[in-house]
mmCIF file of C-alpha atoms and ligand atoms in Angstrom:
data_model
loop_
_atom_site.group_PDB
_atom_site.id
_atom_site.type_symbol
_atom_site.label_atom_id
_atom_site.label_comp_id
_atom_site.label_asym_id
_atom_site.label_seq_id
_atom_site.Cartn_x
_atom_site.Cartn_y
_atom_site.Cartn_z
ATOM 1 C CA MET V 1 -14.968 7.149 13.849
ATOM 2 C CA ARG V 2 -15.673 10.863 13.455
ATOM 3 C CA HIS V 3 -17.811 10.313 10.349
ATOM 4 C CA GLU V 4 -20.571 7.755 10.813
ATOM 5 C CA LYS V 5 -21.485 5.323 8.058
ATOM 6 C CA ARG V 6 -24.306 6.733 5.936
ATOM 7 C CA GLY V 7 -27.574 4.787 5.899
ATOM 8 C CA ASN V 8 -28.472 5.250 2.216
ATOM 9 C CA LEU V 9 -26.942 3.354 -0.675
ATOM 10 C CA LYS V 10 -25.930 6.375 -2.747
ATOM 11 C CA MET V 11 -23.234 7.897 -0.647
ATOM 12 C CA ALA V 12 -20.031 9.792 -0.805
ATOM 13 C CA THR V 13 -17.490 10.634 1.832
ATOM 14 C CA PRO V 14 -15.654 13.940 2.304
ATOM 15 C CA HIS V 15 -12.855 12.508 0.120
ATOM 16 C CA ASN V 16 -14.491 9.946 -2.172
ATOM 17 C CA ALA V 17 -17.353 10.538 -4.622
ATOM 18 C CA ALA V 18 -18.041 6.846 -5.311
ATOM 19 C CA ASN V 19 -21.450 5.295 -4.744
ATOM 20 C CA MET V 20 -21.856 1.992 -2.919
ATOM 21 C CA GLY V 21 -21.068 -0.794 -5.384
ATOM 22 C CA ASP V 22 -18.695 1.306 -7.500
ATOM 23 C CA ILE V 23 -15.612 -0.097 -5.770
ATOM 24 C CA ALA V 24 -14.443 -3.731 -5.849
ATOM 25 C CA GLU V 25 -13.833 -5.757 -2.677
ATOM 26 C CA THR V 26 -10.143 -5.765 -3.605
ATOM 27 C CA VAL V 27 -8.363 -2.442 -4.128
ATOM 28 C CA LEU V 28 -4.777 -1.741 -5.166
ATOM 29 C CA LEU V 29 -3.387 1.334 -3.443
ATOM 30 C CA PRO V 30 -0.468 3.263 -4.951
ATOM 31 C CA GLY V 31 0.521 6.453 -3.131
ATOM 32 C CA ASP V 32 0.489 8.524 -6.307
ATOM 33 C CA PRO V 33 -2.974 9.086 -7.850
ATOM 34 C CA LEU V 34 -1.440 9.407 -11.329
ATOM 35 C CA ARG V 35 0.067 5.965 -10.759
ATOM 36 C CA ALA V 36 -3.479 4.726 -10.078
ATOM 37 C CA LYS V 37 -4.506 6.090 -13.482
ATOM 38 C CA VAL V 38 -1.569 4.401 -15.216
ATOM 39 C CA ILE V 39 -2.276 1.096 -13.435
ATOM 40 C CA ALA V 40 -5.963 1.206 -14.433
ATOM 41 C CA GLU V 41 -5.199 2.110 -18.048
ATOM 42 C CA THR V 42 -2.349 -0.395 -18.395
ATOM 43 C CA TYR V 43 -3.553 -3.471 -16.533
ATOM 44 C CA LEU V 44 -7.360 -3.339 -16.129
ATOM 45 C CA GLU V 45 -10.132 -3.770 -18.689
ATOM 46 C CA ASP V 46 -13.515 -2.012 -18.872
ATOM 47 C CA ILE V 47 -12.410 0.733 -16.480
ATOM 48 C CA THR V 48 -14.649 3.392 -14.971
ATOM 49 C CA GLN V 49 -13.414 6.243 -12.810
ATOM 50 C CA PHE V 50 -15.167 6.523 -9.429
ATOM 51 C CA ASN V 51 -13.229 9.345 -7.808
ATOM 52 C CA SER V 52 -11.453 12.573 -8.618
ATOM 53 C CA VAL V 53 -12.038 14.491 -5.359
ATOM 54 C CA ARG V 54 -8.728 16.247 -4.525
ATOM 55 C CA ASN V 55 -7.375 14.552 -7.691
ATOM 56 C CA MET V 56 -7.142 11.314 -5.699
ATOM 57 C CA PHE V 57 -8.102 9.230 -8.705
ATOM 58 C CA GLY V 58 -9.880 5.907 -8.258
ATOM 59 C CA TYR V 59 -10.897 3.387 -10.931
ATOM 60 C CA THR V 60 -12.676 0.056 -11.124
ATOM 61 C CA GLY V 61 -12.145 -2.477 -13.886
ATOM 62 C CA THR V 62 -11.437 -6.156 -14.355
ATOM 63 C CA TYR V 63 -8.251 -8.197 -14.297
ATOM 64 C CA LYS V 64 -8.535 -11.710 -15.771
ATOM 65 C CA GLY V 65 -12.310 -11.258 -15.585
ATOM 66 C CA LYS V 66 -12.403 -10.337 -11.884
ATOM 67 C CA LYS V 67 -13.463 -6.937 -10.535
ATOM 68 C CA VAL V 68 -10.537 -4.976 -9.104
ATOM 69 C CA SER V 69 -10.219 -1.306 -8.133
ATOM 70 C CA VAL V 70 -7.203 0.961 -7.868
ATOM 71 C CA MET V 71 -7.003 4.253 -5.992
ATOM 72 C CA GLY V 72 -4.296 6.661 -4.837
ATOM 73 C CA THR V 73 -3.719 7.146 -1.115
ATOM 74 C CA GLY V 74 -1.417 10.146 -0.926
ATOM 75 C CA MET V 75 1.703 10.129 1.218
ATOM 76 C CA GLY V 76 1.991 9.312 4.898
ATOM 77 C CA CYS V 77 -0.015 7.508 7.565
ATOM 78 C CA ALA V 78 -2.526 10.351 7.945
ATOM 79 C CA SER V 79 -3.473 10.303 4.269
ATOM 80 C CA ILE V 80 -3.681 6.532 3.728
ATOM 81 C CA GLY V 81 -5.447 6.342 7.093
ATOM 82 C CA ILE V 82 -8.318 8.441 5.741
ATOM 83 C CA TYR V 83 -8.655 6.803 2.326
ATOM 84 C CA SER V 84 -8.370 3.222 3.582
ATOM 85 C CA HIS V 85 -10.807 3.894 6.443
ATOM 86 C CA GLU V 86 -13.398 5.153 3.975
ATOM 87 C CA LEU V 87 -12.843 2.255 1.566
ATOM 88 C CA ILE V 88 -13.384 -0.231 4.396
ATOM 89 C CA HIS V 89 -16.188 1.415 6.352
ATOM 90 C CA PHE V 90 -18.166 3.209 3.616
ATOM 91 C CA TYR V 91 -17.572 0.992 0.593
ATOM 92 C CA GLY V 92 -17.151 -2.524 2.019
ATOM 93 C CA VAL V 93 -13.612 -3.092 0.747
ATOM 94 C CA LYS V 94 -12.130 -6.317 2.146
ATOM 95 C CA ASN V 95 -8.658 -6.639 0.604
ATOM 96 C CA LEU V 96 -6.331 -3.615 0.473
ATOM 97 C CA ILE V 97 -3.050 -4.124 -1.367
ATOM 98 C CA ARG V 98 -0.619 -1.238 -1.180
ATOM 99 C CA VAL V 99 1.751 -1.003 -4.143
ATOM 100 C CA GLY V 100 4.609 1.423 -3.786
ATOM 101 C CA SER V 101 8.292 2.104 -3.631
ATOM 102 C CA CYS V 102 10.632 2.005 -0.659
ATOM 103 C CA GLY V 103 14.188 2.878 0.282
ATOM 104 C CA SER V 104 16.328 -0.034 1.484
ATOM 105 C CA ILE V 105 18.212 0.110 4.764
ATOM 106 C CA ALA V 106 19.543 -3.462 4.698
ATOM 107 C CA LYS V 107 22.978 -3.630 3.043
ATOM 108 C CA ASP V 108 22.321 -6.801 1.018
ATOM 109 C CA ILE V 109 19.110 -5.661 -0.700
ATOM 110 C CA LYS V 110 19.435 -4.726 -4.375
ATOM 111 C CA LEU V 111 17.627 -1.897 -6.142
ATOM 112 C CA GLY V 112 14.595 -3.193 -8.043
ATOM 113 C CA GLU V 113 13.948 -6.090 -5.673
ATOM 114 C CA ILE V 114 10.417 -6.644 -4.401
ATOM 115 C CA ILE V 115 9.804 -6.257 -0.673
ATOM 116 C CA MET V 116 6.692 -7.739 0.911
ATOM 117 C CA ALA V 117 5.938 -6.127 4.268
ATOM 118 C CA GLN V 118 5.246 -8.947 6.697
ATOM 119 C CA GLY V 119 5.187 -6.310 9.439
ATOM 120 C CA ALA V 120 5.360 -2.534 9.648
ATOM 121 C CA CYS V 121 7.166 -0.633 12.420
ATOM 122 C CA THR V 122 6.631 3.098 12.744
ATOM 123 C CA ASP V 123 7.807 6.380 14.223
ATOM 124 C CA SER V 124 4.264 7.734 13.784
ATOM 125 C CA ASN V 125 1.709 8.180 16.552
ATOM 126 C CA TYR V 126 -1.086 6.674 14.421
ATOM 127 C CA ALA V 127 -1.920 3.840 16.843
ATOM 128 C CA HIS V 128 -2.388 6.325 19.693
ATOM 129 C CA GLN V 129 -6.097 6.443 18.753
ATOM 130 C CA TYR V 130 -6.608 2.829 19.926
ATOM 131 C CA GLN V 131 -5.466 3.558 23.501
ATOM 132 C CA LEU V 132 -3.553 0.284 23.623
ATOM 133 C CA PRO V 133 -1.794 -0.620 26.830
ATOM 134 C CA GLY V 134 1.385 -1.464 24.888
ATOM 135 C CA THR V 135 2.918 -1.445 21.397
ATOM 136 C CA MET V 136 0.931 -2.433 18.304
ATOM 137 C CA CYS V 137 2.587 -5.027 16.049
ATOM 138 C CA ALA V 138 1.129 -4.155 12.652
ATOM 139 C CA ILE V 139 1.169 -7.157 10.319
ATOM 140 C CA ALA V 140 0.122 -8.189 6.826
ATOM 141 C CA ASP V 141 -2.639 -10.685 6.170
ATOM 142 C CA TYR V 142 -1.019 -14.106 6.019
ATOM 143 C CA GLU V 143 -3.059 -15.409 3.050
ATOM 144 C CA LEU V 144 -2.350 -12.331 0.916
ATOM 145 C CA LEU V 145 1.322 -12.482 1.868
ATOM 146 C CA LYS V 146 1.532 -16.206 1.082
ATOM 147 C CA THR V 147 -0.129 -15.707 -2.306
ATOM 148 C CA ALA V 148 2.174 -12.806 -3.183
ATOM 149 C CA GLN V 149 5.252 -14.746 -2.092
ATOM 150 C CA GLU V 150 4.232 -17.809 -4.123
ATOM 151 C CA THR V 151 3.495 -15.614 -7.152
ATOM 152 C CA ALA V 152 6.869 -13.857 -7.007
ATOM 153 C CA ALA V 153 8.631 -17.222 -6.624
ATOM 154 C CA GLU V 154 6.668 -18.652 -9.574
ATOM 155 C CA PHE V 155 7.615 -15.679 -11.801
ATOM 156 C CA GLY V 156 11.232 -15.862 -10.632
ATOM 157 C CA TYR V 157 11.318 -12.265 -9.404
ATOM 158 C CA PRO V 158 13.835 -11.424 -6.654
ATOM 159 C CA TYR V 159 11.899 -10.665 -3.485
ATOM 160 C CA ARG V 160 12.268 -10.357 0.284
ATOM 161 C CA VAL V 161 9.651 -10.819 2.988
ATOM 162 C CA GLY V 162 10.138 -9.039 6.305
ATOM 163 C CA ASN V 163 9.736 -6.030 8.501
ATOM 164 C CA ILE V 164 9.628 -2.482 7.140
ATOM 165 C CA LEU V 165 9.427 0.999 8.682
ATOM 166 C CA SER V 166 6.540 3.358 7.922
ATOM 167 C CA SER V 167 8.113 6.705 8.739
ATOM 168 C CA ASP V 168 6.466 10.115 9.068
ATOM 169 C CA ILE V 169 9.778 11.748 8.187
ATOM 170 C CA PHE V 170 11.241 11.823 4.676
ATOM 171 C CA TYR V 171 13.811 14.575 5.238
ATOM 172 C CA THR V 172 15.752 14.002 8.413
ATOM 173 C CA GLU V 173 18.936 15.458 9.896
ATOM 174 C CA THR V 174 19.690 12.343 11.924
ATOM 175 C CA PRO V 175 20.270 8.794 10.612
ATOM 176 C CA GLU V 176 17.609 7.036 12.715
ATOM 177 C CA TRP V 177 17.403 4.358 10.002
ATOM 178 C CA GLN V 178 20.591 2.789 11.376
ATOM 179 C CA GLN V 179 18.779 1.877 14.592
ATOM 180 C CA TRP V 180 15.963 0.228 12.634
ATOM 181 C CA ALA V 181 18.477 -1.627 10.428
ATOM 182 C CA LYS V 182 20.017 -3.117 13.576
ATOM 183 C CA MET V 183 16.561 -4.624 14.303
ATOM 184 C CA GLY V 184 16.488 -6.365 10.918
ATOM 185 C CA VAL V 185 14.110 -3.871 9.296
ATOM 186 C CA LEU V 186 14.543 -4.080 5.508
ATOM 187 C CA SER V 187 13.339 -0.772 4.126
ATOM 188 C CA ILE V 188 11.472 2.489 4.681
ATOM 189 C CA GLU V 189 8.224 3.778 3.228
ATOM 190 C CA MET V 190 5.549 5.977 4.769
ATOM 191 C CA GLU V 191 2.094 4.373 4.816
ATOM 192 C CA SER V 192 1.795 0.662 5.633
ATOM 193 C CA PHE V 193 1.623 0.948 9.424
ATOM 194 C CA ALA V 194 -1.617 2.959 9.248
ATOM 195 C CA LEU V 195 -3.051 0.621 6.622
ATOM 196 C CA TYR V 196 -2.260 -2.449 8.724
ATOM 197 C CA CYS V 197 -3.762 -0.820 11.836
ATOM 198 C CA ASN V 198 -6.957 0.135 9.998
ATOM 199 C CA VAL V 199 -7.500 -3.378 8.638
ATOM 200 C CA ALA V 200 -6.699 -4.966 12.003
ATOM 201 C CA ARG V 201 -9.284 -2.757 13.709
ATOM 202 C CA ALA V 202 -11.880 -3.538 11.012
ATOM 203 C CA GLY V 203 -11.173 -7.276 10.638
ATOM 204 C CA VAL V 204 -10.272 -7.083 6.928
ATOM 205 C CA LYS V 205 -7.039 -7.809 5.036
ATOM 206 C CA ALA V 206 -4.035 -5.871 3.780
ATOM 207 C CA LEU V 207 -0.606 -6.338 2.281
ATOM 208 C CA GLY V 208 2.117 -3.887 1.265
ATOM 209 C CA ILE V 209 4.288 -4.756 -1.743
ATOM 210 C CA PHE V 210 7.142 -2.476 -2.809
ATOM 211 C CA THR V 211 9.860 -2.005 -5.369
ATOM 212 C CA VAL V 212 13.163 -0.888 -3.864
ATOM 213 C CA SER V 213 13.648 2.451 -5.633
ATOM 214 C CA ASP V 214 16.634 3.721 -3.646
ATOM 215 C CA SER V 215 19.188 2.721 -1.059
ATOM 216 C CA ILE V 216 19.307 4.823 2.074
ATOM 217 C CA VAL V 217 22.582 3.017 2.893
ATOM 218 C CA ASN V 218 24.560 4.293 -0.105
ATOM 219 C CA GLY V 219 22.286 6.831 -1.846
ATOM 220 C CA GLU V 220 21.896 4.815 -5.069
ATOM 221 C CA GLU V 221 18.649 5.204 -7.042
ATOM 222 C CA LEU V 222 17.036 3.186 -9.804
ATOM 223 C CA ASP V 223 17.276 4.734 -13.264
ATOM 224 C CA ALA V 224 14.041 5.239 -15.212
ATOM 225 C CA GLU V 225 14.212 1.934 -17.125
ATOM 226 C CA ALA V 226 15.028 -0.184 -14.061
ATOM 227 C CA ARG V 227 12.327 1.625 -12.101
ATOM 228 C CA GLN V 228 9.783 0.688 -14.782
ATOM 229 C CA ASN V 229 10.912 -2.983 -14.801
ATOM 230 C CA GLY V 230 10.710 -3.197 -11.013
ATOM 231 C CA PHE V 231 7.298 -1.575 -11.088
ATOM 232 C CA THR V 232 6.061 -4.036 -13.726
ATOM 233 C CA ASN V 233 7.230 -7.045 -11.668
ATOM 234 C CA MET V 234 5.594 -5.693 -8.524
ATOM 235 C CA MET V 235 2.350 -4.980 -10.375
ATOM 236 C CA GLN V 236 2.195 -8.496 -11.774
ATOM 237 C CA VAL V 237 2.612 -9.920 -8.273
ATOM 238 C CA ALA V 238 -0.007 -7.538 -6.841
ATOM 239 C CA LEU V 239 -2.561 -8.197 -9.587
ATOM 240 C CA GLU V 240 -2.210 -11.971 -9.356
ATOM 241 C CA THR V 241 -2.554 -11.709 -5.574
ATOM 242 C CA ALA V 242 -5.688 -9.601 -6.051
ATOM 243 C CA VAL V 243 -7.463 -12.226 -8.158
ATOM 244 C CA ARG V 244 -6.113 -15.582 -6.909
HETATM 245 N N1 ADE A 301 9.813 5.605 -0.688
HETATM 246 C C1 ADE A 301 10.765 5.373 -1.583
HETATM 247 N N2 ADE A 301 11.965 5.696 -1.101
HETATM 248 C C2 ADE A 301 11.755 6.159 0.160
HETATM 249 C C3 ADE A 301 12.583 6.657 1.160
HETATM 250 N N3 ADE A 301 13.902 6.748 0.950
HETATM 251 N N4 ADE A 301 12.034 7.053 2.320
HETATM 252 C C4 ADE A 301 10.716 6.959 2.507
HETATM 253 N N5 ADE A 301 9.867 6.504 1.596
HETATM 254 C C5 ADE A 301 10.381 6.103 0.425
#
């Protein structure tokens, strides 16, 4: 840890202006900070904003009477690595639920489906910091995953649970995704591996839930209306998981 935990209660980090107590134990983490604003304004009550450093907006409010926060993470393992580390080590956050979009690489997955990341593979070097004598298997918290799966089943939303790839590379000249697809990996996003590593190292919990926004297999993308519906389903699952 390059930045040590501060001893006083009123504290901020280089990237987060919140004071201790401003942030709930459970935080929803969209990549896009404007998405965090929309989530807070749409789904939470009694919201207060705790961060705007670098426009990485963070809010705390209540959902069904329980305190929940939502904050952007930015894109990629490096960015979510910083924000989730600070939430855990400086603000005492215990449950980190990433909500995002992903591109499918499995042929039978439909646009708009929900993917729950049971595990996250990566092409990033994020786990290098732990000096492990092997390969890290980055996994979701079982209880969060079970709750999300039960919630999606209860609501009747189409969902898949499985392995995903957190890639450092969005634009690529070579179709590496085909190799991951052969290993049963369902879809690609860019952040969950770092999140799962950070929570494993800290002994707290995380889950990544995604809407399939595009197919890397055939280039199809959700239109605006379908994207909104998929997002709404995913948010309902994430919020119920946050408070159950
Ligand atoms: N998030 C949504 N679609 C994606 C894709 N095709 N690659 C990486 N991250 C994504």
